[in-house]
Amino acid sequence: MVLIEELLTIPDECKVNDIIAKDVIFSEGGLKSSDKKIFTNYVKQIRWLYSLNKENIGIDSYKDEVKDYLEVEIINIVLKEDKKLNRIADIVMRVIPYPMVLVFEFRDNIQLFVSHQSESLVDSSKITLDELISTDWILFDDMDEIDENLFENLKLNNLDYSNFYKFYDSIIQNIIKYNGSKSVGHEVNLSVGEIKRINDEIASLESEIKTKKAAIKKETQFNRKVELNIEIKGLECEIDKLKENLI
């Protein structure tokens, strides 16, 4: 069993360690039946690991016109199956209105999700999420140097203590840097903005490749299959060039 507490060196006074019943997510989120089915089929347990606030780690809250960061939560979601993570993350982050680090766990793998959030301009009782940012699956018992550096950089004393917005943003920046480093197999020293731009372009091209590969399986005309394969090769070359920029 993965023990994320071994990787996140957080003081015991921050520990909550409470189980969040799926029924609470259903009722508070007003979930439709299809989303309830996702949680029923794929989520084994939701555990509130830590709550980081001014009282226990001494960081000031942050508030502006749309953001209100009073604390940061660490929540562990143990999965039955490796499916629908983005949807599960989106729902949990909206139901629990605090910036959080979601730690998905499946067998001996973990995956982190983060996202900045703002008050909804339409309904102040709700929040809107920025882009979901996540790692790939990290094998707990077989981490490489880049994985180990990520968790070293996520230790509390390596984060920005100016206020909770900057604290949470430093978590996000470390994950973006990690993703760029993993894509090329070594630490990347570009700015976070440049790494994110390149990673986003790569993700878009990979999605396009996936769509074209699916089209090949359905295509009956040989010439069209050849055309799609040529297009895929071109997209793969674009990805290689983008990765060269990270190098």
PDB file of C-alpha atoms in Angstrom:
ATOM      1  CA  MET A   1       0.000   0.000   0.000  1.00  0.00           C
ATOM      2  CA  VAL A   2       1.239   3.481  -0.888  1.00  0.00           C
ATOM      3  CA  LEU A   3       1.776   5.780   2.088  1.00  0.00           C
ATOM      4  CA  ILE A   4       1.827   9.295   0.672  1.00  0.00           C
ATOM      5  CA  GLU A   5       2.581  10.544   4.191  1.00  0.00           C
ATOM      6  CA  GLU A   6       6.081   9.093   3.753  1.00  0.00           C
ATOM      7  CA  LEU A   7       6.692  11.421   0.792  1.00  0.00           C
ATOM      8  CA  LEU A   8       5.010  14.547   2.150  1.00  0.00           C
ATOM      9  CA  THR A   9       6.825  15.490   5.345  1.00  0.00           C
ATOM     10  CA  ILE A  10       3.982  17.423   6.961  1.00  0.00           C
ATOM     11  CA  PRO A  11       3.796  18.036  10.743  1.00  0.00           C
ATOM     12  CA  ASP A  12       1.385  15.857  12.724  1.00  0.00           C
ATOM     13  CA  GLU A  13      -0.509  18.922  13.922  1.00  0.00           C
ATOM     14  CA  CYS A  14      -1.743  19.375  10.329  1.00  0.00           C
ATOM     15  CA  LYS A  15      -3.149  15.846  10.146  1.00  0.00           C
ATOM     16  CA  VAL A  16      -6.903  15.335   9.732  1.00  0.00           C
ATOM     17  CA  ASN A  17      -7.049  11.725   8.518  1.00  0.00           C
ATOM     18  CA  ASP A  18     -10.844  11.652   8.114  1.00  0.00           C
ATOM     19  CA  ILE A  19     -12.777   9.568   5.607  1.00  0.00           C
ATOM     20  CA  ILE A  20     -15.049  11.624   3.328  1.00  0.00           C
ATOM     21  CA  ALA A  21     -18.125   9.566   2.499  1.00  0.00           C
ATOM     22  CA  LYS A  22     -19.019   9.444  -1.180  1.00  0.00           C
ATOM     23  CA  ASP A  23     -22.595  10.319  -0.188  1.00  0.00           C
ATOM     24  CA  VAL A  24     -21.293  13.693   1.025  1.00  0.00           C
ATOM     25  CA  ILE A  25     -19.758  14.344  -2.394  1.00  0.00           C
ATOM     26  CA  PHE A  26     -23.038  13.292  -4.052  1.00  0.00           C
ATOM     27  CA  SER A  27     -25.223  15.596  -1.947  1.00  0.00           C
ATOM     28  CA  GLU A  28     -22.917  18.617  -1.691  1.00  0.00           C
ATOM     29  CA  GLY A  29     -22.051  18.457  -5.378  1.00  0.00           C
ATOM     30  CA  GLY A  30     -25.592  17.796  -6.544  1.00  0.00           C
ATOM     31  CA  LEU A  31     -24.180  15.086  -8.809  1.00  0.00           C
ATOM     32  CA  LYS A  32     -26.135  13.650 -11.689  1.00  0.00           C
ATOM     33  CA  SER A  33     -26.463   9.871 -11.935  1.00  0.00           C
ATOM     34  CA  SER A  34     -23.609   9.466 -14.446  1.00  0.00           C
ATOM     35  CA  ASP A  35     -21.143  11.199 -12.093  1.00  0.00           C
ATOM     36  CA  LYS A  36     -22.395   9.188  -9.107  1.00  0.00           C
ATOM     37  CA  LYS A  37     -21.726   6.075 -11.155  1.00  0.00           C
ATOM     38  CA  ILE A  38     -18.121   7.174 -11.738  1.00  0.00           C
ATOM     39  CA  PHE A  39     -17.528   7.460  -7.984  1.00  0.00           C
ATOM     40  CA  THR A  40     -19.323   4.206  -7.237  1.00  0.00           C
ATOM     41  CA  ASN A  41     -17.440   2.234  -9.891  1.00  0.00           C
ATOM     42  CA  TYR A  42     -13.959   3.731  -9.680  1.00  0.00           C
ATOM     43  CA  VAL A  43     -13.430   5.310  -6.235  1.00  0.00           C
ATOM     44  CA  LYS A  44     -12.662   3.086  -3.264  1.00  0.00           C
ATOM     45  CA  GLN A  45     -11.999   5.687  -0.591  1.00  0.00           C
ATOM     46  CA  ILE A  46     -11.576   9.445  -0.147  1.00  0.00           C
ATOM     47  CA  ARG A  47      -9.397  10.455   2.787  1.00  0.00           C
ATOM     48  CA  TRP A  48      -8.770  13.987   4.032  1.00  0.00           C
ATOM     49  CA  LEU A  49      -5.097  13.710   4.997  1.00  0.00           C
ATOM     50  CA  TYR A  50      -3.993  17.195   5.999  1.00  0.00           C
ATOM     51  CA  SER A  51      -5.327  20.705   6.431  1.00  0.00           C
ATOM     52  CA  LEU A  52      -2.655  23.399   6.262  1.00  0.00           C
ATOM     53  CA  ASN A  53      -3.696  26.720   7.815  1.00  0.00           C
ATOM     54  CA  LYS A  54      -2.267  29.740   9.592  1.00  0.00           C
ATOM     55  CA  GLU A  55      -2.645  28.156  13.009  1.00  0.00           C
ATOM     56  CA  ASN A  56      -0.578  25.066  12.258  1.00  0.00           C
ATOM     57  CA  ILE A  57       2.053  26.262   9.748  1.00  0.00           C
ATOM     58  CA  GLY A  58       1.947  30.046  10.157  1.00  0.00           C
ATOM     59  CA  ILE A  59       1.101  31.121   6.601  1.00  0.00           C
ATOM     60  CA  ASP A  60      -1.134  34.167   6.046  1.00  0.00           C
ATOM     61  CA  SER A  61      -4.352  33.882   4.067  1.00  0.00           C
ATOM     62  CA  TYR A  62      -4.713  35.576   0.676  1.00  0.00           C
ATOM     63  CA  LYS A  63      -7.740  37.415  -0.696  1.00  0.00           C
ATOM     64  CA  ASP A  64      -8.401  39.525  -3.779  1.00  0.00           C
ATOM     65  CA  GLU A  65     -11.444  40.212  -5.971  1.00  0.00           C
ATOM     66  CA  VAL A  66     -11.911  36.563  -6.968  1.00  0.00           C
ATOM     67  CA  LYS A  67      -9.564  34.432  -4.870  1.00  0.00           C
ATOM     68  CA  ASP A  68      -9.865  33.580  -1.187  1.00  0.00           C
ATOM     69  CA  TYR A  69      -7.107  31.221  -0.058  1.00  0.00           C
ATOM     70  CA  LEU A  70      -7.500  30.565   3.659  1.00  0.00           C
ATOM     71  CA  GLU A  71      -5.794  27.173   3.747  1.00  0.00           C
ATOM     72  CA  VAL A  72      -4.602  24.279   1.571  1.00  0.00           C
ATOM     73  CA  GLU A  73      -5.901  20.713   1.812  1.00  0.00           C
ATOM     74  CA  ILE A  74      -4.177  17.406   0.997  1.00  0.00           C
ATOM     75  CA  ILE A  75      -6.719  14.759  -0.030  1.00  0.00           C
ATOM     76  CA  ASN A  76      -6.025  11.135  -0.921  1.00  0.00           C
ATOM     77  CA  ILE A  77      -8.319   9.265  -3.329  1.00  0.00           C
ATOM     78  CA  VAL A  78      -7.818   5.501  -3.524  1.00  0.00           C
ATOM     79  CA  LEU A  79      -9.106   4.063  -6.798  1.00  0.00           C
ATOM     80  CA  LYS A  80     -10.679   0.744  -7.690  1.00  0.00           C
ATOM     81  CA  GLU A  81      -9.774   1.320 -11.323  1.00  0.00           C
ATOM     82  CA  ASP A  82      -7.526   3.757 -13.189  1.00  0.00           C
ATOM     83  CA  LYS A  83     -10.345   5.619 -14.939  1.00  0.00           C
ATOM     84  CA  LYS A  84     -11.999   9.070 -15.093  1.00  0.00           C
ATOM     85  CA  LEU A  85      -9.379  10.800 -12.933  1.00  0.00           C
ATOM     86  CA  ASN A  86      -9.910  14.227 -14.491  1.00  0.00           C
ATOM     87  CA  ARG A  87     -13.651  14.095 -13.862  1.00  0.00           C
ATOM     88  CA  ILE A  88     -13.211  12.868 -10.298  1.00  0.00           C
ATOM     89  CA  ALA A  89     -10.644  15.594  -9.591  1.00  0.00           C
ATOM     90  CA  ASP A  90     -12.872  18.290 -11.090  1.00  0.00           C
ATOM     91  CA  ILE A  91     -15.843  17.243  -8.936  1.00  0.00           C
ATOM     92  CA  VAL A  92     -13.908  16.958  -5.656  1.00  0.00           C
ATOM     93  CA  MET A  93     -12.205  20.314  -6.175  1.00  0.00           C
ATOM     94  CA  ARG A  94     -15.542  22.010  -6.767  1.00  0.00           C
ATOM     95  CA  VAL A  95     -17.312  20.337  -3.840  1.00  0.00           C
ATOM     96  CA  ILE A  96     -14.544  21.142  -1.334  1.00  0.00           C
ATOM     97  CA  PRO A  97     -13.945  24.872  -1.930  1.00  0.00           C
ATOM     98  CA  TYR A  98     -10.304  25.120  -0.876  1.00  0.00           C
ATOM     99  CA  PRO A  99      -7.120  24.930  -2.934  1.00  0.00           C
ATOM    100  CA  MET A 100      -5.929  21.357  -2.634  1.00  0.00           C
ATOM    101  CA  VAL A 101      -3.433  18.752  -3.675  1.00  0.00           C
ATOM    102  CA  LEU A 102      -5.309  15.629  -4.749  1.00  0.00           C
ATOM    103  CA  VAL A 103      -3.243  12.467  -4.414  1.00  0.00           C
ATOM    104  CA  PHE A 104      -4.747   9.650  -6.464  1.00  0.00           C
ATOM    105  CA  GLU A 105      -3.621   6.176  -5.498  1.00  0.00           C
ATOM    106  CA  PHE A 106      -3.951   3.032  -7.608  1.00  0.00           C
ATOM    107  CA  ARG A 107      -2.070  -0.096  -6.562  1.00  0.00           C
ATOM    108  CA  ASP A 108       1.510   1.106  -5.984  1.00  0.00           C
ATOM    109  CA  ASN A 109       1.157   4.251  -8.068  1.00  0.00           C
ATOM    110  CA  ILE A 110       0.324   7.829  -7.166  1.00  0.00           C
ATOM    111  CA  GLN A 111      -0.716  10.797  -9.285  1.00  0.00           C
ATOM    112  CA  LEU A 112      -0.997  14.421  -8.145  1.00  0.00           C
ATOM    113  CA  PHE A 113      -3.645  16.917  -9.287  1.00  0.00           C
ATOM    114  CA  VAL A 114      -3.697  20.664  -8.585  1.00  0.00           C
ATOM    115  CA  SER A 115      -5.614  23.686  -9.878  1.00  0.00           C
ATOM    116  CA  HIS A 116      -5.977  27.323  -8.906  1.00  0.00           C
ATOM    117  CA  GLN A 117      -9.555  28.330  -8.186  1.00  0.00           C
ATOM    118  CA  SER A 118     -11.664  31.490  -8.078  1.00  0.00           C
ATOM    119  CA  GLU A 119     -15.099  32.506  -6.856  1.00  0.00           C
ATOM    120  CA  SER A 120     -17.717  32.178  -9.563  1.00  0.00           C
ATOM    121  CA  LEU A 121     -18.745  35.551 -10.989  1.00  0.00           C
ATOM    122  CA  VAL A 122     -22.259  34.174 -11.487  1.00  0.00           C
ATOM    123  CA  ASP A 123     -22.746  32.462  -8.114  1.00  0.00           C
ATOM    124  CA  SER A 124     -20.489  33.488  -5.213  1.00  0.00           C
ATOM    125  CA  SER A 125     -21.274  30.225  -3.383  1.00  0.00           C
ATOM    126  CA  LYS A 126     -19.524  28.266  -6.145  1.00  0.00           C
ATOM    127  CA  ILE A 127     -15.995  28.200  -7.496  1.00  0.00           C
ATOM    128  CA  THR A 128     -14.471  28.000 -10.935  1.00  0.00           C
ATOM    129  CA  LEU A 129     -11.309  26.033 -11.578  1.00  0.00           C
ATOM    130  CA  ASP A 130      -8.354  27.028 -13.678  1.00  0.00           C
ATOM    131  CA  GLU A 131      -6.731  24.322 -15.779  1.00  0.00           C
ATOM    132  CA  LEU A 132      -6.276  20.985 -14.029  1.00  0.00           C
ATOM    133  CA  ILE A 133      -2.569  20.189 -13.816  1.00  0.00           C
ATOM    134  CA  SER A 134      -1.426  16.668 -13.001  1.00  0.00           C
ATOM    135  CA  THR A 135       1.568  14.400 -13.006  1.00  0.00           C
ATOM    136  CA  ASP A 136       1.573  11.047 -14.767  1.00  0.00           C
ATOM    137  CA  TRP A 137       1.479   7.959 -12.560  1.00  0.00           C
ATOM    138  CA  ILE A 138       4.503   7.756 -10.261  1.00  0.00           C
ATOM    139  CA  LEU A 139       5.529   4.267  -9.149  1.00  0.00           C
ATOM    140  CA  PHE A 140       5.970   4.582  -5.404  1.00  0.00           C
ATOM    141  CA  ASP A 141       8.572   1.806  -5.073  1.00  0.00           C
ATOM    142  CA  ASP A 142      10.560   2.683  -8.210  1.00  0.00           C
ATOM    143  CA  MET A 143      11.000   6.449  -8.295  1.00  0.00           C
ATOM    144  CA  ASP A 144      13.773   7.951 -10.405  1.00  0.00           C
ATOM    145  CA  GLU A 145      15.821  11.030  -9.548  1.00  0.00           C
ATOM    146  CA  ILE A 146      13.279  13.375 -11.127  1.00  0.00           C
ATOM    147  CA  ASP A 147      10.477  11.867  -9.031  1.00  0.00           C
ATOM    148  CA  GLU A 148      12.553  12.159  -5.876  1.00  0.00           C
ATOM    149  CA  ASN A 149      13.403  15.793  -6.682  1.00  0.00           C
ATOM    150  CA  LEU A 150       9.710  16.586  -7.049  1.00  0.00           C
ATOM    151  CA  PHE A 151       8.893  15.411  -3.539  1.00  0.00           C
ATOM    152  CA  GLU A 152      11.991  17.115  -2.171  1.00  0.00           C
ATOM    153  CA  ASN A 153      10.801  20.387  -3.764  1.00  0.00           C
ATOM    154  CA  LEU A 154       7.307  19.841  -2.329  1.00  0.00           C
ATOM    155  CA  LYS A 155       8.561  19.682   1.248  1.00  0.00           C
ATOM    156  CA  LEU A 156       7.045  22.550   3.220  1.00  0.00           C
ATOM    157  CA  ASN A 157      10.344  24.291   3.927  1.00  0.00           C
ATOM    158  CA  ASN A 158      11.032  24.482   0.165  1.00  0.00           C
ATOM    159  CA  LEU A 159       7.758  26.268  -0.674  1.00  0.00           C
ATOM    160  CA  ASP A 160       6.879  29.970  -0.650  1.00  0.00           C
ATOM    161  CA  TYR A 161       5.516  31.017   2.759  1.00  0.00           C
ATOM    162  CA  SER A 162       4.569  34.587   1.739  1.00  0.00           C
ATOM    163  CA  ASN A 163       0.847  33.757   1.766  1.00  0.00           C
ATOM    164  CA  PHE A 164      -1.371  30.817   0.848  1.00  0.00           C
ATOM    165  CA  TYR A 165      -1.740  31.857  -2.783  1.00  0.00           C
ATOM    166  CA  LYS A 166       2.034  31.953  -3.302  1.00  0.00           C
ATOM    167  CA  PHE A 167       2.421  28.785  -1.240  1.00  0.00           C
ATOM    168  CA  TYR A 168      -0.054  26.889  -3.425  1.00  0.00           C
ATOM    169  CA  ASP A 169       1.310  28.448  -6.613  1.00  0.00           C
ATOM    170  CA  SER A 170       4.801  27.211  -5.715  1.00  0.00           C
ATOM    171  CA  ILE A 171       3.359  23.664  -5.518  1.00  0.00           C
ATOM    172  CA  ILE A 172       1.860  24.096  -8.985  1.00  0.00           C
ATOM    173  CA  GLN A 173       5.100  25.504 -10.413  1.00  0.00           C
ATOM    174  CA  ASN A 174       7.062  22.541  -9.061  1.00  0.00           C
ATOM    175  CA  ILE A 175       4.640  20.112 -10.714  1.00  0.00           C
ATOM    176  CA  ILE A 176       4.873  21.961 -14.052  1.00  0.00           C
ATOM    177  CA  LYS A 177       8.688  21.831 -13.886  1.00  0.00           C
ATOM    178  CA  TYR A 178       8.499  18.147 -12.991  1.00  0.00           C
ATOM    179  CA  ASN A 179       6.277  17.380 -15.990  1.00  0.00           C
ATOM    180  CA  GLY A 180       8.711  19.118 -18.330  1.00  0.00           C
ATOM    181  CA  SER A 181      11.650  17.230 -16.841  1.00  0.00           C
ATOM    182  CA  LYS A 182       9.887  13.859 -17.100  1.00  0.00           C
ATOM    183  CA  SER A 183       9.072  14.422 -20.761  1.00  0.00           C
ATOM    184  CA  VAL A 184      12.786  14.626 -21.672  1.00  0.00           C
ATOM    185  CA  GLY A 185      14.298  12.514 -18.905  1.00  0.00           C
ATOM    186  CA  HIS A 186      16.323  15.158 -17.079  1.00  0.00           C
ATOM    187  CA  GLU A 187      15.867  18.350 -15.075  1.00  0.00           C
ATOM    188  CA  VAL A 188      14.750  21.324 -17.206  1.00  0.00           C
ATOM    189  CA  ASN A 189      15.897  24.847 -16.344  1.00  0.00           C
ATOM    190  CA  LEU A 190      13.491  26.890 -18.480  1.00  0.00           C
ATOM    191  CA  SER A 191      10.948  29.238 -16.924  1.00  0.00           C
ATOM    192  CA  VAL A 192       7.716  27.691 -15.664  1.00  0.00           C
ATOM    193  CA  GLY A 193       5.736  29.640 -18.273  1.00  0.00           C
ATOM    194  CA  GLU A 194       7.871  28.312 -21.137  1.00  0.00           C
ATOM    195  CA  ILE A 195       7.755  24.745 -19.818  1.00  0.00           C
ATOM    196  CA  LYS A 196       3.974  24.935 -19.529  1.00  0.00           C
ATOM    197  CA  ARG A 197       3.619  26.344 -23.043  1.00  0.00           C
ATOM    198  CA  ILE A 198       5.713  23.513 -24.499  1.00  0.00           C
ATOM    199  CA  ASN A 199       3.948  20.859 -22.402  1.00  0.00           C
ATOM    200  CA  ASP A 200       0.538  22.177 -23.506  1.00  0.00           C
ATOM    201  CA  GLU A 201       1.578  22.062 -27.174  1.00  0.00           C
ATOM    202  CA  ILE A 202       2.875  18.519 -26.761  1.00  0.00           C
ATOM    203  CA  ALA A 203      -0.355  17.432 -25.046  1.00  0.00           C
ATOM    204  CA  SER A 204      -2.422  18.966 -27.856  1.00  0.00           C
ATOM    205  CA  LEU A 205      -0.363  17.177 -30.523  1.00  0.00           C
ATOM    206  CA  GLU A 206      -0.595  13.879 -28.621  1.00  0.00           C
ATOM    207  CA  SER A 207      -4.368  14.257 -28.455  1.00  0.00           C
ATOM    208  CA  GLU A 208      -4.445  14.870 -32.209  1.00  0.00           C
ATOM    209  CA  ILE A 209      -2.335  11.753 -32.790  1.00  0.00           C
ATOM    210  CA  LYS A 210      -4.710   9.710 -30.646  1.00  0.00           C
ATOM    211  CA  THR A 211      -7.677  10.962 -32.691  1.00  0.00           C
ATOM    212  CA  LYS A 212      -5.962  10.094 -35.977  1.00  0.00           C
ATOM    213  CA  LYS A 213      -5.021   6.620 -34.747  1.00  0.00           C
ATOM    214  CA  ALA A 214      -8.651   6.004 -33.829  1.00  0.00           C
ATOM    215  CA  ALA A 215      -9.667   7.199 -37.304  1.00  0.00           C
ATOM    216  CA  ILE A 216      -7.251   4.722 -38.920  1.00  0.00           C
ATOM    217  CA  LYS A 217      -8.977   1.820 -37.159  1.00  0.00           C
ATOM    218  CA  LYS A 218     -12.328   2.886 -38.625  1.00  0.00           C
ATOM    219  CA  GLU A 219     -11.040   3.829 -42.078  1.00  0.00           C
ATOM    220  CA  THR A 220     -11.744   1.343 -44.890  1.00  0.00           C
ATOM    221  CA  GLN A 221      -9.847   3.090 -47.694  1.00  0.00           C
ATOM    222  CA  PHE A 222      -6.179   2.115 -47.857  1.00  0.00           C
ATOM    223  CA  ASN A 223      -5.061   5.454 -49.355  1.00  0.00           C
ATOM    224  CA  ARG A 224      -6.713   7.386 -46.533  1.00  0.00           C
ATOM    225  CA  LYS A 225      -4.997   5.157 -43.951  1.00  0.00           C
ATOM    226  CA  VAL A 226      -1.651   5.975 -45.567  1.00  0.00           C
ATOM    227  CA  GLU A 227      -2.456   9.707 -45.452  1.00  0.00           C
ATOM    228  CA  LEU A 228      -3.362   9.507 -41.767  1.00  0.00           C
ATOM    229  CA  ASN A 229      -0.151   7.635 -40.967  1.00  0.00           C
ATOM    230  CA  ILE A 230       1.884  10.324 -42.757  1.00  0.00           C
ATOM    231  CA  GLU A 231       0.054  13.011 -40.778  1.00  0.00           C
ATOM    232  CA  ILE A 232       0.812  11.146 -37.547  1.00  0.00           C
ATOM    233  CA  LYS A 233       4.509  10.979 -38.435  1.00  0.00           C
ATOM    234  CA  GLY A 234       4.479  14.734 -39.030  1.00  0.00           C
ATOM    235  CA  LEU A 235       2.873  15.363 -35.636  1.00  0.00           C
ATOM    236  CA  GLU A 236       5.424  13.086 -33.964  1.00  0.00           C
ATOM    237  CA  CYS A 237       8.223  15.125 -35.565  1.00  0.00           C
ATOM    238  CA  GLU A 238       6.653  18.311 -34.152  1.00  0.00           C
ATOM    239  CA  ILE A 239       6.623  16.730 -30.697  1.00  0.00           C
ATOM    240  CA  ASP A 240      10.302  15.779 -31.034  1.00  0.00           C
ATOM    241  CA  LYS A 241      11.169  19.378 -31.964  1.00  0.00           C
ATOM    242  CA  LEU A 242       9.265  20.704 -28.943  1.00  0.00           C
ATOM    243  CA  LYS A 243      11.098  18.274 -26.664  1.00  0.00           C
ATOM    244  CA  GLU A 244      14.386  19.525 -28.143  1.00  0.00           C
ATOM    245  CA  ASN A 245      13.400  22.989 -26.885  1.00  0.00           C
ATOM    246  CA  LEU A 246      13.096  21.540 -23.371  1.00  0.00           C
ATOM    247  CA  ILE A 247      16.533  19.973 -23.733  1.00  0.00           C
TER     248      ILE A 247
END
